[in-house]
Tab-separated table of C-alpha atoms in Angstrom:
chain	number	residue	atom	x	y	z
A	1	MET	CA	16.890	14.355	-34.796
A	2	THR	CA	17.142	17.092	-36.884
A	3	GLN	CA	18.198	20.311	-35.802
A	4	ALA	CA	15.426	22.005	-36.331
A	5	ASN	CA	13.235	19.514	-34.320
A	6	ALA	CA	15.486	19.110	-31.304
A	7	HIS	CA	14.486	22.704	-30.031
A	8	ALA	CA	10.197	21.974	-30.627
A	9	ALA	CA	8.301	21.237	-28.082
A	10	PRO	CA	6.209	18.903	-27.620
A	11	PRO	CA	3.375	18.583	-29.725
A	12	SER	CA	1.334	19.095	-26.795
A	13	ALA	CA	2.990	21.394	-24.877
A	14	PRO	CA	0.796	24.716	-24.179
A	15	GLY	CA	1.670	27.844	-26.211
A	16	ALA	CA	2.957	30.995	-24.341
A	17	LEU	CA	-0.682	32.355	-25.009
A	18	SER	CA	-3.061	29.633	-23.660
A	19	ARG	CA	-0.169	29.608	-20.918
A	20	ALA	CA	-0.929	33.150	-19.816
A	21	GLY	CA	-4.422	33.409	-19.804
A	22	VAL	CA	-4.824	29.881	-17.560
A	23	LEU	CA	-1.977	31.701	-14.989
A	24	ALA	CA	-4.076	34.889	-15.373
A	25	LEU	CA	-7.598	32.346	-14.800
A	26	VAL	CA	-5.854	30.915	-11.638
A	27	ALA	CA	-4.970	34.855	-10.677
A	28	ALA	CA	-8.641	35.498	-10.647
A	29	LEU	CA	-9.801	32.531	-8.790
A	30	VAL	CA	-7.634	33.185	-6.263
A	31	LEU	CA	-9.294	36.779	-6.505
A	32	ALA	CA	-12.797	35.934	-6.338
A	33	VAL	CA	-12.330	33.435	-3.195
A	34	ALA	CA	-10.053	36.730	-1.359
A	35	LEU	CA	-13.257	38.906	-2.767
A	36	ASN	CA	-16.534	36.651	-1.468
A	37	ALA	CA	-14.930	34.788	1.321
A	38	GLY	CA	-12.429	36.930	2.676
A	39	PRO	CA	-8.391	38.055	1.982
A	40	ARG	CA	-6.994	34.970	4.305
A	41	SER	CA	-9.578	32.639	2.643
A	42	GLY	CA	-7.558	33.942	-0.557
A	43	ALA	CA	-4.150	34.023	0.970
A	44	ILE	CA	-3.765	30.408	2.302
A	45	LEU	CA	-5.198	29.107	-1.757
A	46	ALA	CA	-2.745	30.981	-2.933
A	47	ILE	CA	-0.475	29.659	-0.647
A	48	GLY	CA	-1.602	26.092	-1.316
A	49	LEU	CA	-1.176	26.618	-5.196
A	50	GLY	CA	2.819	26.951	-4.240
A	51	PHE	CA	2.432	24.025	-2.234
A	52	GLY	CA	1.596	21.696	-5.465
A	53	LEU	CA	3.579	23.535	-7.852
A	54	ALA	CA	7.143	23.018	-5.399
A	55	LEU	CA	5.757	19.426	-4.917
A	56	GLU	CA	5.128	18.166	-8.420
A	57	GLY	CA	7.569	20.791	-9.758
A	58	PHE	CA	10.454	19.627	-8.294
A	59	ARG	CA	9.965	15.846	-8.040
A	60	PHE	CA	9.964	16.353	-4.555
A	61	GLY	CA	7.682	14.157	-1.863
A	62	PHE	CA	7.625	12.151	1.193
A	63	THR	CA	6.744	8.707	-0.278
A	64	GLY	CA	9.343	8.223	-2.583
A	65	PRO	CA	11.820	9.176	-0.641
A	66	TRP	CA	11.467	6.797	2.127
A	67	ARG	CA	11.227	3.834	-0.011
A	68	ARG	CA	14.797	4.971	-1.780
A	69	MET	CA	16.104	5.371	1.577
A	70	ILE	CA	14.540	1.529	2.397
A	71	LEU	CA	15.382	-0.098	-1.186
A	72	GLU	CA	18.559	1.497	-2.324
A	73	ARG	CA	19.766	3.118	0.451
A	74	ASP	CA	19.278	6.540	-1.499
A	75	ALA	CA	19.068	9.074	1.740
A	76	SER	CA	18.626	12.433	-0.252
A	77	GLY	CA	15.299	12.436	-0.152
A	78	LEU	CA	14.913	11.931	3.292
A	79	LEU	CA	17.797	14.920	3.736
A	80	ALA	CA	15.703	16.794	2.235
A	81	GLN	CA	12.700	16.991	4.527
A	82	LEU	CA	15.129	16.311	7.932
A	83	LEU	CA	15.967	20.096	5.746
A	84	ALA	CA	12.761	21.038	4.914
A	85	ILE	CA	11.441	20.928	8.322
A	86	GLY	CA	14.858	21.964	10.713
A	87	ILE	CA	14.628	25.490	8.726
A	88	VAL	CA	10.278	25.493	9.377
A	89	ALA	CA	11.292	24.858	12.762
A	90	CYS	CA	14.001	27.703	13.564
A	91	ALA	CA	10.669	30.177	12.138
A	92	ALA	CA	7.711	28.716	13.695
A	93	LEU	CA	9.023	27.613	16.917
A	94	PRO	CA	9.778	31.167	18.418
A	95	LEU	CA	6.602	32.588	16.790
A	96	LEU	CA	4.612	30.242	18.914
A	97	ALA	CA	6.347	30.875	21.875
A	98	ALA	CA	6.096	34.924	21.664
A	99	ASN	CA	2.237	34.682	19.505
A	100	GLY	CA	1.120	31.715	21.521
A	101	ALA	CA	-2.512	33.263	21.583
A	102	GLU	CA	-2.991	34.419	17.783
A	103	LEU	CA	-0.261	30.973	16.361
A	104	LYS	CA	-1.216	27.573	17.546
A	105	GLY	CA	1.096	24.250	16.653
A	106	ALA	CA	0.370	20.706	15.579
A	107	HIS	CA	0.851	19.572	18.839
A	108	ALA	CA	-1.260	16.098	19.299
A	109	PRO	CA	-0.859	13.369	22.435
A	110	VAL	CA	0.804	10.676	21.748
A	111	GLY	CA	-1.610	7.390	22.307
A	112	LEU	CA	-1.922	3.730	21.487
A	113	ALA	CA	-4.210	4.571	18.453
A	114	MET	CA	-1.930	6.753	17.682
A	115	VAL	CA	0.694	4.957	16.715
A	116	GLY	CA	-1.289	2.187	15.696
A	117	GLY	CA	-2.471	4.559	12.681
A	118	ALA	CA	0.745	6.112	11.758
A	119	PHE	CA	2.243	2.665	11.120
A	120	VAL	CA	-1.692	1.375	9.154
A	121	PHE	CA	-0.057	5.184	7.163
A	122	GLY	CA	3.177	3.993	6.586
A	123	VAL	CA	2.340	0.560	5.133
A	124	ALA	CA	-0.874	2.323	2.436
A	125	MET	CA	1.032	5.240	1.671
A	126	GLN	CA	3.456	2.808	0.313
A	127	VAL	CA	0.842	0.898	-1.428
A	128	VAL	CA	-0.740	3.461	-3.363
A	129	LEU	CA	2.810	5.031	-3.408
A	130	GLY	CA	1.229	8.565	-2.271
A	131	CYS	CA	0.742	9.890	1.547
A	132	GLY	CA	-1.523	12.755	2.244
A	133	SER	CA	0.229	15.443	0.515
A	134	GLY	CA	1.096	12.434	-2.638
A	135	THR	CA	-2.144	11.444	-2.979
A	136	LEU	CA	-3.411	15.038	-3.903
A	137	VAL	CA	-0.893	16.075	-5.961
A	138	ASN	CA	-0.245	12.218	-7.687
A	139	ALA	CA	-4.362	12.521	-8.522
A	140	GLY	CA	-4.005	16.540	-9.681
A	141	SER	CA	-1.438	15.240	-12.142
A	142	GLY	CA	-3.376	13.349	-13.596
A	143	ASN	CA	-2.656	9.864	-11.778
A	144	ALA	CA	-4.892	7.398	-11.446
A	145	ILE	CA	-4.001	5.270	-8.861
A	146	GLY	CA	-3.725	9.109	-6.596
A	147	ALA	CA	-7.309	9.649	-8.142
A	148	VAL	CA	-8.511	6.652	-7.221
A	149	ALA	CA	-7.180	6.482	-3.618
A	150	LEU	CA	-8.415	10.410	-3.466
A	151	PRO	CA	-12.193	9.970	-2.521
A	152	PHE	CA	-11.947	7.189	-0.857
A	153	PHE	CA	-8.860	8.629	1.345
A	154	ALA	CA	-11.893	11.423	2.286
A	155	ILE	CA	-14.266	8.963	3.297
A	156	GLY	CA	-11.635	7.405	5.586
A	157	SER	CA	-11.271	10.138	6.810
A	158	PHE	CA	-14.256	11.655	8.162
A	159	ALA	CA	-14.999	7.485	9.938
A	160	GLY	CA	-11.745	7.973	11.318
A	161	ALA	CA	-12.921	11.637	12.817
A	162	TYR	CA	-16.135	10.161	13.569
A	163	HIS	CA	-15.195	7.034	16.072
A	164	LEU	CA	-12.064	9.516	16.915
A	165	SER	CA	-13.016	9.842	20.569
A	166	TRP	CA	-13.145	6.420	20.969
A	167	TRP	CA	-10.135	5.591	19.806
A	168	THR	CA	-7.996	8.151	21.609
A	169	SER	CA	-9.845	7.182	25.160
A	170	LEU	CA	-8.160	3.789	23.884
A	171	GLY	CA	-4.860	5.069	26.151
A	172	SER	CA	-2.857	8.640	25.597
A	173	LEU	CA	-0.009	9.987	27.430
A	174	PRO	CA	-0.694	14.098	28.213
A	175	VAL	CA	0.023	16.261	25.189
A	176	ALA	CA	3.962	17.129	25.164
A	177	THR	CA	5.676	20.110	23.687
A	178	LEU	CA	9.098	21.150	22.616
A	179	ASP	CA	9.192	24.658	23.576
A	180	GLY	CA	11.302	28.475	23.188
A	181	THR	CA	15.260	27.582	22.700
A	182	GLY	CA	15.541	24.876	24.402
A	183	GLY	CA	12.880	22.582	22.425
A	184	LEU	CA	14.466	24.427	19.246
A	185	ALA	CA	17.445	23.035	20.329
A	186	VAL	CA	16.925	19.610	20.665
A	187	THR	CA	13.955	19.884	17.619
A	188	LEU	CA	17.120	20.733	16.012
A	189	ALA	CA	19.370	17.840	17.453
A	190	GLY	CA	16.848	15.711	16.952
A	191	LEU	CA	16.932	15.861	13.130
A	192	ALA	CA	20.730	16.335	13.264
A	193	GLY	CA	20.481	13.142	14.826
A	194	ILE	CA	18.256	10.972	12.127
A	195	ALA	CA	20.301	12.883	9.123
A	196	ALA	CA	23.603	11.162	10.866
A	197	LEU	CA	21.525	7.754	11.168
A	198	ALA	CA	20.647	7.523	7.524
A	199	LEU	CA	24.053	8.698	6.473
A	200	LEU	CA	24.987	5.974	7.997
A	201	LEU	CA	22.589	3.668	7.256
A	202	GLY	CA	22.500	5.075	3.470
A	203	ARG	CA	25.166	4.422	0.321
A	204	LYS	CA	28.117	6.429	-0.615
A	205	GLY	CA	26.793	9.537	-1.973
A	206	SER	CA	23.528	9.761	-1.452
A	207	HIS	CA	24.849	13.015	0.881
A	208	ARG	CA	24.107	14.857	-2.072
A	209	LEU	CA	21.280	16.416	-2.525
A	210	PRO	CA	20.476	17.646	-6.298
A	211	ALA	CA	19.501	21.469	-7.045
A	212	ARG	CA	15.813	20.556	-6.751
A	213	TYR	CA	15.564	19.292	-3.428
A	214	TRP	CA	17.359	22.130	-2.170
A	215	ALA	CA	14.952	24.160	-4.305
A	216	ALA	CA	12.004	21.562	-2.656
A	217	ALA	CA	13.294	21.861	1.042
A	218	LEU	CA	13.567	25.580	0.489
A	219	ALA	CA	10.151	26.027	-1.080
A	220	LEU	CA	8.352	23.854	0.730
A	221	ALA	CA	9.641	26.159	3.984
A	222	VAL	CA	9.327	29.415	3.258
A	223	LEU	CA	5.673	28.379	2.082
A	224	ALA	CA	4.971	26.486	5.389
A	225	ILE	CA	6.083	28.862	7.410
A	226	LEU	CA	3.699	31.229	5.260
A	227	HIS	CA	1.146	29.282	6.375
A	228	LEU	CA	1.673	29.188	10.097
A	229	VAL	CA	1.954	33.015	9.668
A	230	VAL	CA	-1.609	33.119	7.772
A	231	ALA	CA	-3.601	30.517	8.530
A	232	GLY	CA	-2.450	31.043	12.668
A	233	GLN	CA	-1.989	27.051	12.053
A	234	PRO	CA	1.051	24.774	10.796
A	235	TRP	CA	-0.103	23.163	7.126
A	236	GLY	CA	-1.829	20.260	6.875
A	237	VAL	CA	-4.115	18.070	4.452
A	238	VAL	CA	-6.686	15.264	6.071
A	239	TYR	CA	-9.377	17.474	7.953
A	240	GLY	CA	-10.459	19.152	5.359
A	241	LEU	CA	-10.480	15.837	3.175
A	242	GLY	CA	-13.465	14.385	6.149
A	243	LEU	CA	-14.817	18.067	5.862
A	244	TRP	CA	-16.064	17.495	2.751
A	245	VAL	CA	-17.269	13.949	3.311
A	246	ALA	CA	-19.107	14.878	6.351
A	247	LYS	CA	-20.228	17.895	4.266
A	248	ALA	CA	-22.419	15.371	1.405
A	249	VAL	CA	-23.561	13.239	4.536
A	250	VAL	CA	-25.026	16.284	5.887
A	251	ALA	CA	-26.438	16.682	2.538
A	252	VAL	CA	-27.985	13.788	2.138
A	253	GLY	CA	-29.773	14.075	5.550
A	254	GLY	CA	-27.321	12.356	7.990
A	255	ASP	CA	-27.005	12.739	11.493
A	256	LEU	CA	-23.348	13.730	13.116
A	257	SER	CA	-25.019	13.910	16.476
A	258	GLY	CA	-23.379	10.721	17.501
A	259	SER	CA	-19.868	11.240	16.981
A	260	ALA	CA	-18.588	13.127	19.585
A	261	PHE	CA	-16.105	14.335	16.756
A	262	TRP	CA	-18.340	16.255	14.625
A	263	ALA	CA	-20.292	17.054	17.219
A	264	ALA	CA	-18.313	19.564	18.860
A	265	PRO	CA	-19.428	22.951	18.431
A	266	ALA	CA	-16.144	24.133	16.265
A	267	ASN	CA	-15.781	21.374	13.889
A	268	ALA	CA	-20.212	21.355	14.267
A	269	GLU	CA	-19.346	24.878	12.406
A	270	GLN	CA	-17.036	24.189	9.632
A	271	VAL	CA	-19.783	21.540	8.556
A	272	GLU	CA	-22.874	24.078	8.588
A	273	ALA	CA	-19.574	26.833	7.138
A	274	SER	CA	-18.243	26.869	3.912
A	275	LEU	CA	-15.771	24.914	2.506
A	276	PHE	CA	-13.730	28.395	1.713
A	277	THR	CA	-13.118	28.936	5.322
A	278	ASP	CA	-11.602	26.251	5.898
A	279	VAL	CA	-7.851	26.389	5.915
A	280	THR	CA	-7.195	22.880	5.659
A	281	SER	CA	-9.260	22.835	3.128
A	282	LEU	CA	-8.715	25.610	0.811
A	283	THR	CA	-4.725	23.944	1.017
A	284	ASP	CA	-5.991	21.142	-0.392
A	285	LEU	CA	-7.559	22.534	-3.685
A	286	GLY	CA	-4.328	24.815	-4.388
A	287	LEU	CA	-2.797	21.215	-3.931
A	288	ILE	CA	-4.471	19.955	-6.260
A	289	GLY	CA	-4.712	22.666	-8.772
A	290	GLY	CA	-0.841	23.822	-8.231
A	291	ALA	CA	0.052	20.078	-9.132
A	292	ALA	CA	-2.239	19.880	-11.655
A	293	LEU	CA	-0.752	23.152	-13.123
A	294	VAL	CA	2.688	22.068	-13.490
A	295	ALA	CA	1.324	18.537	-15.262
A	296	TRP	CA	-0.173	20.935	-17.989
A	297	TRP	CA	3.061	22.383	-18.213
A	298	ARG	CA	4.587	20.035	-18.823
A	299	ALA	CA	2.213	18.260	-21.110
A	300	GLY	CA	2.018	15.420	-19.090
A	301	PHE	CA	-1.387	15.127	-19.646
A	302	ALA	CA	-1.117	13.110	-22.609
A	303	SER	CA	0.612	9.999	-20.830
A	304	PRO	CA	-1.624	7.138	-21.199
A	305	VAL	CA	-3.005	5.570	-17.894
A	306	GLY	CA	-1.313	2.335	-17.118
A	307	VAL	CA	-3.035	-1.300	-16.611
A	308	LEU	CA	-3.457	-2.408	-13.877
A	309	PRO	CA	-4.439	-5.872	-12.589
A	310	ALA	CA	-8.129	-5.902	-10.961
A	311	ARG	CA	-6.824	-6.773	-7.396
A	312	ALA	CA	-4.528	-3.510	-7.772
A	313	TRP	CA	-7.478	-1.533	-7.625
A	314	VAL	CA	-9.678	-3.284	-4.982
A	315	ALA	CA	-5.703	-2.730	-3.154
A	316	VAL	CA	-5.746	0.849	-4.405
A	317	ILE	CA	-9.459	1.183	-2.686
A	318	VAL	CA	-8.843	-0.493	0.465
A	319	ALA	CA	-5.266	1.577	0.693
A	320	GLY	CA	-7.313	4.181	0.349
A	321	LEU	CA	-9.715	3.738	2.872
A	322	VAL	CA	-7.102	2.711	5.607
A	323	LEU	CA	-4.640	6.228	4.905
A	324	GLY	CA	-8.280	8.790	5.554
A	325	TYR	CA	-8.767	6.291	8.523
A	326	SER	CA	-5.196	6.219	10.410
A	327	SER	CA	-4.488	9.030	9.839
A	328	ARG	CA	-7.350	10.639	12.102
A	329	LEU	CA	-6.258	8.299	14.665
A	330	ALA	CA	-2.862	9.237	13.805
A	331	PHE	CA	-3.732	12.908	14.829
A	332	GLY	CA	-2.097	13.984	11.022
A	333	CYS	CA	-0.123	12.273	8.157
A	334	ASN	CA	3.120	12.602	6.915
A	335	ILE	CA	2.143	16.236	6.735
A	336	GLY	CA	0.334	17.263	9.809
A	337	ALA	CA	1.761	14.642	11.947
A	338	PHE	CA	5.382	14.417	10.601
A	339	PHE	CA	6.123	17.474	8.860
A	340	SER	CA	4.231	20.313	11.593
A	341	GLY	CA	4.199	18.138	14.150
A	342	VAL	CA	7.753	17.983	14.337
A	343	ALA	CA	9.067	21.269	13.449
A	344	THR	CA	6.131	23.225	15.789
A	345	GLY	CA	7.561	20.469	18.578
A	346	SER	CA	4.803	18.222	19.151
A	347	ALA	CA	6.178	14.802	20.309
A	348	HIS	CA	3.396	13.262	18.293
A	349	GLY	CA	5.373	14.001	15.459
A	350	TRP	CA	9.035	11.904	16.783
A	351	VAL	CA	6.341	9.326	17.282
A	352	TRP	CA	4.915	9.263	14.161
A	353	PHE	CA	7.773	8.937	12.017
A	354	ALA	CA	9.200	6.554	13.557
A	355	ALA	CA	5.784	4.045	13.574
A	356	ALA	CA	5.080	5.298	9.688
A	357	PHE	CA	8.759	4.550	8.907
A	358	ALA	CA	8.626	1.016	10.134
A	359	GLY	CA	4.752	0.595	8.262
A	360	SER	CA	6.579	1.818	5.441
A	361	TRP	CA	8.718	-1.017	5.190
A	362	VAL	CA	6.382	-3.247	5.523
A	363	GLY	CA	4.062	-1.469	2.857
A	364	ILE	CA	6.954	-2.064	0.609
A	365	LYS	CA	7.601	-5.928	0.341
A	366	MET	CA	3.402	-5.759	0.536
A	367	ARG	CA	3.196	-4.329	-3.775
A	368	PRO	CA	3.938	-7.395	-5.295
A	369	ALA	CA	1.786	-9.419	-3.688
A	370	LEU	CA	-0.645	-6.899	-4.278
A	371	GLY	CA	-0.191	-6.628	-8.041
A	372	LEU	CA	1.356	-3.002	-7.872
A	373	GLU	CA	4.479	-4.381	-9.666
A	374	LYS	CA	6.413	-7.498	-10.156
A	375	ARG	CA	8.108	-9.493	-7.649
A	376	LYS	CA	11.395	-9.555	-8.357
B	1	MET	CA	-6.992	6.432	-21.526
B	2	THR	CA	-5.085	9.137	-20.646
B	3	ARG	CA	-3.932	11.276	-18.015
B	4	ALA	CA	-5.933	14.031	-18.855
B	5	HIS	CA	-9.559	12.120	-18.954
B	6	VAL	CA	-8.738	11.371	-15.184
B	7	VAL	CA	-7.834	14.851	-14.562
B	8	MET	CA	-10.921	16.001	-15.941
B	9	LEU	CA	-13.026	13.872	-14.063
B	10	LEU	CA	-11.220	15.048	-11.363
B	11	GLY	CA	-11.932	18.465	-11.451
B	12	LEU	CA	-15.808	17.620	-11.986
B	13	GLY	CA	-15.884	16.006	-8.935
B	14	MET	CA	-14.402	18.833	-7.128
B	15	LEU	CA	-16.326	21.462	-8.594
B	16	GLY	CA	-19.605	18.940	-7.285
B	17	VAL	CA	-17.804	18.767	-3.827
B	18	ILE	CA	-17.881	22.449	-4.014
B	19	VAL	CA	-21.067	23.415	-5.692
B	20	LEU	CA	-22.402	20.985	-3.233
B	21	ASP	CA	-20.566	22.996	-0.273
B	22	GLN	CA	-22.192	26.248	-1.923
B	23	VAL	CA	-25.541	25.446	-2.154
B	24	GLN	CA	-26.364	23.838	1.239
B	25	SER	CA	-23.708	26.318	3.558
B	26	GLU	CA	-23.773	29.684	5.267
B	27	PRO	CA	-23.429	32.416	3.019
B	28	LEU	CA	-20.122	33.409	2.632
B	29	ASN	CA	-19.482	37.061	3.883
B	30	PRO	CA	-16.067	39.169	3.340
B	31	TYR	CA	-17.085	41.249	6.111
B	32	THR	CA	-16.993	39.457	9.194
B	33	ALA	CA	-13.559	37.481	7.298
B	34	PRO	CA	-10.554	37.529	9.932
B	35	PRO	CA	-7.941	39.482	9.076
B	36	MET	CA	-5.215	38.316	5.813
B	37	ILE	CA	-2.662	37.238	8.484
B	38	ALA	CA	-3.597	35.769	11.367
B	39	LEU	CA	0.018	36.925	13.373
B	40	GLY	CA	-0.523	40.687	15.118
B	41	SER	CA	-4.434	39.981	14.243
B	42	GLY	CA	-5.107	40.132	17.734
B	43	MET	CA	-7.273	37.017	17.040
B	44	ALA	CA	-7.227	33.889	18.600
B	45	ALA	CA	-6.154	31.035	17.157
B	46	GLY	CA	-9.695	28.839	15.631
B	47	GLY	CA	-9.343	27.403	12.685
B	48	ALA	CA	-9.581	23.430	12.508
B	49	HIS	CA	-6.827	21.007	12.264
B	50	CYS	CA	-5.721	16.864	11.898
B	51	ALA	CA	-3.556	17.097	15.561
B	52	ALA	CA	-6.072	18.868	17.495
B	53	PRO	CA	-7.296	16.730	20.022
B	54	PRO	CA	-10.849	15.378	20.447
B	55	PRO	CA	-13.834	15.608	22.647
B	56	PRO	CA	-14.025	13.061	25.325
B	57	ALA	CA	-15.757	9.688	24.115
B	58	GLN	CA	-19.511	9.597	25.346
């Protein structure tokens, strides 16, 4: 490599002018949403873009760190997740305690279907190497597996919500939450306990977090707190995806009155309202857009799509459906249940983590048999 | 096939979802939209979330 081309940009890297143009276009889109749907919608879309920029920009996620913890005993990614959740909890629990009418937490009951759903979600997220946020980020960055899984994730989310009341009737405990200062102390102690266990089981040196993990944890925490303050509810992913399919079903003449969930007044109103008024739809769109922006900025769209056997694509489609369906039964994915649930004091967030982590171990073992990676 | 093709297809799909939504949904009205920030607005939190418990089975 010569001195001249050692510093040259990659052939397909966007120039400064086109970068400025795209940033101006993104700002104009956010402004257009704010002017047409209201300032809150514009702000939530901007926060969603921030989530996408942070996750793709710092190459951070939830599935990969769990996989590395299980396969390589590398605890660093899991520790960064716990750090982010802990920071959010320090702000969210006092805010919820003082402003219970204006803000709400990701509080859901623990139940049979919830635990089973979280376990199955853990399996599926390792099969496609993408969780709730991960599938959106992967799709936005041009990953074919994420892009194929996404529409089926949405269909699964719609179907899971359709049947949610029946599944919940199989057996659920009352909603249990950790509130106020005592709740915050228990939450932080729980996160510290899991971190200590991860360090104990992790290989030597994996307690050192790379700079990008620190940055990702801080960025996600700040954005998640902003999300709670602006939207009045914590960050979530899967409701919006199911809503998009519900709208499509209604558009082709489908009737949702047979579902206790979709016929409920709040959800029926949201099906009729613009998705630019739905919080999770806005953050989901932002996530995809933010990830696409980073991938484009890095000239990552020139990479070829990998070739996989047919059974691998079938596995991706099935796993996408399962991700969507199971995340509704589990009252959220890694974001709505684990990240936001734990950070806002919901007991179901902790149970979700235990069940999904166990499911992840199974999912990792399944990947070679499904043709998604070579057998060792 | 490159990632650019994947993103173009995804973008078309998302555009389709948005167009379908705008055609069939109630028109947007920024003047009836909630304040920019929920905290301090005095309004009850009302947005849908994946953790919200469902209504009882019929």
